Amino acid sequence: MEEEADIVGKAFVEHYYQLFDNERPSLSTLYQPDSMLTFEGQQILGVDDISSRLQQLPFERCRHVVSTVDTQPSAVPGSILIFVSGSLELPDEEHHLRFSQMFHLVPTAQGNLCVQNDIFRLNYG
């Protein structure tokens, strides 16, 4: 199960940041009505509010450069915990922003995985 969680988790991370960097509105397909995002300490509940918050970020273009991806199978059958570290490249910014992000993926009734919990934090210092 650990190997499968690692394969699925890494594929999810690649897909997530591809959407974020190129088709941000499509990220809404990964969340559910009861999903929660904590973004820089602010808790946001539900796919509509999460999508709205991600669309309101003060930049349209960016590129996530992933440094590490750690995964674990969760106690909930079929679910996966993912921890990501990396940097965020913004146009016209000399320095990249370091970030950490955690995802908890859970199975849906349709047999897909969705983001139940998402925690994002910039790393300063």
mmCIF file of C-alpha atoms in Angstrom:
data_model
loop_
_atom_site.group_PDB
_atom_site.id
_atom_site.type_symbol
_atom_site.label_atom_id
_atom_site.label_comp_id
_atom_site.label_asym_id
_atom_site.label_seq_id
_atom_site.Cartn_x
_atom_site.Cartn_y
_atom_site.Cartn_z
ATOM 1 C CA MET A 1 0.000 0.000 0.000
ATOM 2 C CA GLU A 2 2.858 2.419 0.756
ATOM 3 C CA GLU A 3 4.285 2.048 -2.760
ATOM 4 C CA GLU A 4 0.850 2.622 -4.312
ATOM 5 C CA ALA A 5 0.324 5.713 -2.124
ATOM 6 C CA ASP A 6 3.688 7.031 -3.287
ATOM 7 C CA ILE A 7 2.886 6.508 -6.995
ATOM 8 C CA VAL A 8 -0.604 8.007 -6.708
ATOM 9 C CA GLY A 9 0.595 10.864 -4.493
ATOM 10 C CA LYS A 10 3.388 11.909 -6.829
ATOM 11 C CA ALA A 11 1.085 11.723 -9.859
ATOM 12 C CA PHE A 12 -1.475 13.858 -8.005
ATOM 13 C CA VAL A 13 1.148 16.486 -7.116
ATOM 14 C CA GLU A 14 2.259 16.750 -10.746
ATOM 15 C CA HIS A 15 -1.370 17.077 -11.889
ATOM 16 C CA TYR A 16 -2.288 19.606 -9.179
ATOM 17 C CA TYR A 17 0.565 22.016 -9.909
ATOM 18 C CA GLN A 18 0.107 21.629 -13.674
ATOM 19 C CA LEU A 19 -3.499 22.800 -13.212
ATOM 20 C CA PHE A 20 -2.532 25.521 -10.732
ATOM 21 C CA ASP A 21 0.129 26.975 -13.010
ATOM 22 C CA ASN A 22 -1.793 26.691 -16.293
ATOM 23 C CA GLU A 23 -5.543 26.194 -15.689
ATOM 24 C CA ARG A 24 -6.234 27.438 -12.166
ATOM 25 C CA PRO A 25 -10.065 27.433 -12.534
ATOM 26 C CA SER A 26 -9.875 23.658 -13.168
ATOM 27 C CA LEU A 27 -8.574 23.079 -9.625
ATOM 28 C CA SER A 28 -12.198 23.187 -8.461
ATOM 29 C CA THR A 29 -12.683 19.679 -9.888
ATOM 30 C CA LEU A 30 -10.295 18.328 -7.234
ATOM 31 C CA TYR A 31 -12.275 19.602 -4.220
ATOM 32 C CA GLN A 32 -15.686 18.699 -2.729
ATOM 33 C CA PRO A 33 -18.360 20.756 -0.907
ATOM 34 C CA ASP A 34 -16.891 19.720 2.476
ATOM 35 C CA SER A 35 -13.208 20.162 1.524
ATOM 36 C CA MET A 36 -11.123 22.576 3.600
ATOM 37 C CA LEU A 37 -8.151 24.712 2.598
ATOM 38 C CA THR A 38 -5.986 26.488 5.153
ATOM 39 C CA PHE A 39 -4.096 29.125 3.185
ATOM 40 C CA GLU A 40 -1.514 31.069 5.181
ATOM 41 C CA GLY A 41 -3.544 30.434 8.352
ATOM 42 C CA GLN A 42 -6.949 31.328 6.856
ATOM 43 C CA GLN A 43 -9.441 28.440 6.832
ATOM 44 C CA ILE A 44 -11.676 28.204 3.768
ATOM 45 C CA LEU A 45 -14.484 25.638 3.571
ATOM 46 C CA GLY A 46 -16.093 24.284 0.420
ATOM 47 C CA VAL A 47 -15.177 23.990 -3.221
ATOM 48 C CA ASP A 48 -16.745 27.327 -4.236
ATOM 49 C CA ASP A 49 -14.934 29.391 -1.599
ATOM 50 C CA ILE A 50 -11.653 27.516 -2.168
ATOM 51 C CA SER A 51 -11.872 28.103 -5.916
ATOM 52 C CA SER A 52 -12.694 31.762 -5.366
ATOM 53 C CA ARG A 53 -9.718 32.238 -3.014
ATOM 54 C CA LEU A 54 -7.288 30.611 -5.447
ATOM 55 C CA GLN A 55 -8.595 32.793 -8.284
ATOM 56 C CA GLN A 56 -8.081 35.941 -6.182
ATOM 57 C CA LEU A 57 -4.360 35.423 -5.649
ATOM 58 C CA PRO A 58 -2.403 38.558 -6.630
ATOM 59 C CA PHE A 59 -0.710 36.863 -9.586
ATOM 60 C CA GLU A 60 -2.060 35.184 -12.697
ATOM 61 C CA ARG A 61 1.044 33.324 -13.789
ATOM 62 C CA CYS A 62 3.405 31.245 -11.687
ATOM 63 C CA ARG A 63 5.449 28.077 -11.750
ATOM 64 C CA HIS A 64 5.718 25.593 -8.891
ATOM 65 C CA VAL A 65 9.065 23.828 -8.644
ATOM 66 C CA VAL A 66 8.643 20.791 -6.411
ATOM 67 C CA SER A 67 11.660 19.778 -4.307
ATOM 68 C CA THR A 68 10.218 16.922 -2.231
ATOM 69 C CA VAL A 69 7.058 14.823 -2.086
ATOM 70 C CA ASP A 70 6.403 12.578 0.910
ATOM 71 C CA THR A 71 3.361 10.302 1.041
ATOM 72 C CA GLN A 72 1.681 7.997 3.542
ATOM 73 C CA PRO A 73 -1.407 5.841 3.344
ATOM 74 C CA SER A 74 -3.971 7.247 5.790
ATOM 75 C CA ALA A 75 -6.025 5.341 8.347
ATOM 76 C CA VAL A 76 -9.102 6.013 6.199
ATOM 77 C CA PRO A 77 -9.118 3.148 3.648
ATOM 78 C CA GLY A 78 -7.934 4.341 0.235
ATOM 79 C CA SER A 79 -6.871 7.782 1.424
ATOM 80 C CA ILE A 80 -3.401 9.329 1.156
ATOM 81 C CA LEU A 81 -1.483 12.045 3.007
ATOM 82 C CA ILE A 82 0.927 14.075 0.865
ATOM 83 C CA PHE A 83 3.494 16.627 2.024
ATOM 84 C CA VAL A 84 5.167 18.837 -0.595
ATOM 85 C CA SER A 85 8.008 21.331 -0.351
ATOM 86 C CA GLY A 86 9.275 23.504 -3.137
ATOM 87 C CA SER A 87 9.493 27.001 -4.544
ATOM 88 C CA LEU A 88 7.086 29.277 -6.329
ATOM 89 C CA GLU A 89 8.430 31.291 -9.258
ATOM 90 C CA LEU A 90 6.549 34.479 -10.074
ATOM 91 C CA PRO A 91 7.117 36.634 -13.172
ATOM 92 C CA ASP A 92 9.266 39.705 -12.542
ATOM 93 C CA GLU A 93 10.294 38.448 -9.089
ATOM 94 C CA GLU A 94 14.003 37.946 -8.566
ATOM 95 C CA HIS A 95 13.647 35.601 -5.584
ATOM 96 C CA HIS A 96 11.576 32.450 -5.510
ATOM 97 C CA LEU A 97 9.151 31.906 -2.647
ATOM 98 C CA ARG A 98 9.647 28.711 -0.647
ATOM 99 C CA PHE A 99 6.457 26.850 0.245
ATOM 100 C CA SER A 100 5.125 23.757 1.992
ATOM 101 C CA GLN A 101 1.779 22.154 1.237
ATOM 102 C CA MET A 102 -0.077 19.186 2.682
ATOM 103 C CA PHE A 103 -2.932 17.317 0.989
ATOM 104 C CA HIS A 104 -5.259 14.669 2.407
ATOM 105 C CA LEU A 105 -6.817 12.780 -0.500
ATOM 106 C CA VAL A 106 -9.900 10.666 0.190
ATOM 107 C CA PRO A 107 -11.928 8.399 -2.081
ATOM 108 C CA THR A 108 -15.254 9.646 -3.433
ATOM 109 C CA ALA A 109 -18.391 7.551 -3.952
ATOM 110 C CA GLN A 110 -17.507 7.523 -7.662
ATOM 111 C CA GLY A 111 -14.151 5.859 -6.912
ATOM 112 C CA ASN A 112 -11.959 8.909 -7.562
ATOM 113 C CA LEU A 113 -9.776 10.729 -5.075
ATOM 114 C CA CYS A 114 -10.558 14.281 -3.987
ATOM 115 C CA VAL A 115 -8.765 16.790 -1.779
ATOM 116 C CA GLN A 116 -10.430 16.658 1.637
ATOM 117 C CA ASN A 117 -7.835 18.820 3.384
ATOM 118 C CA ASP A 118 -5.225 21.185 1.944
ATOM 119 C CA ILE A 119 -2.799 23.277 3.997
ATOM 120 C CA PHE A 120 -0.523 25.797 2.265
ATOM 121 C CA ARG A 121 2.156 27.914 3.898
ATOM 122 C CA LEU A 122 4.959 30.096 2.536
ATOM 123 C CA ASN A 123 8.277 29.495 4.320
ATOM 124 C CA TYR A 124 10.051 32.689 5.296
ATOM 125 C CA GLY A 125 13.503 33.099 6.747
#
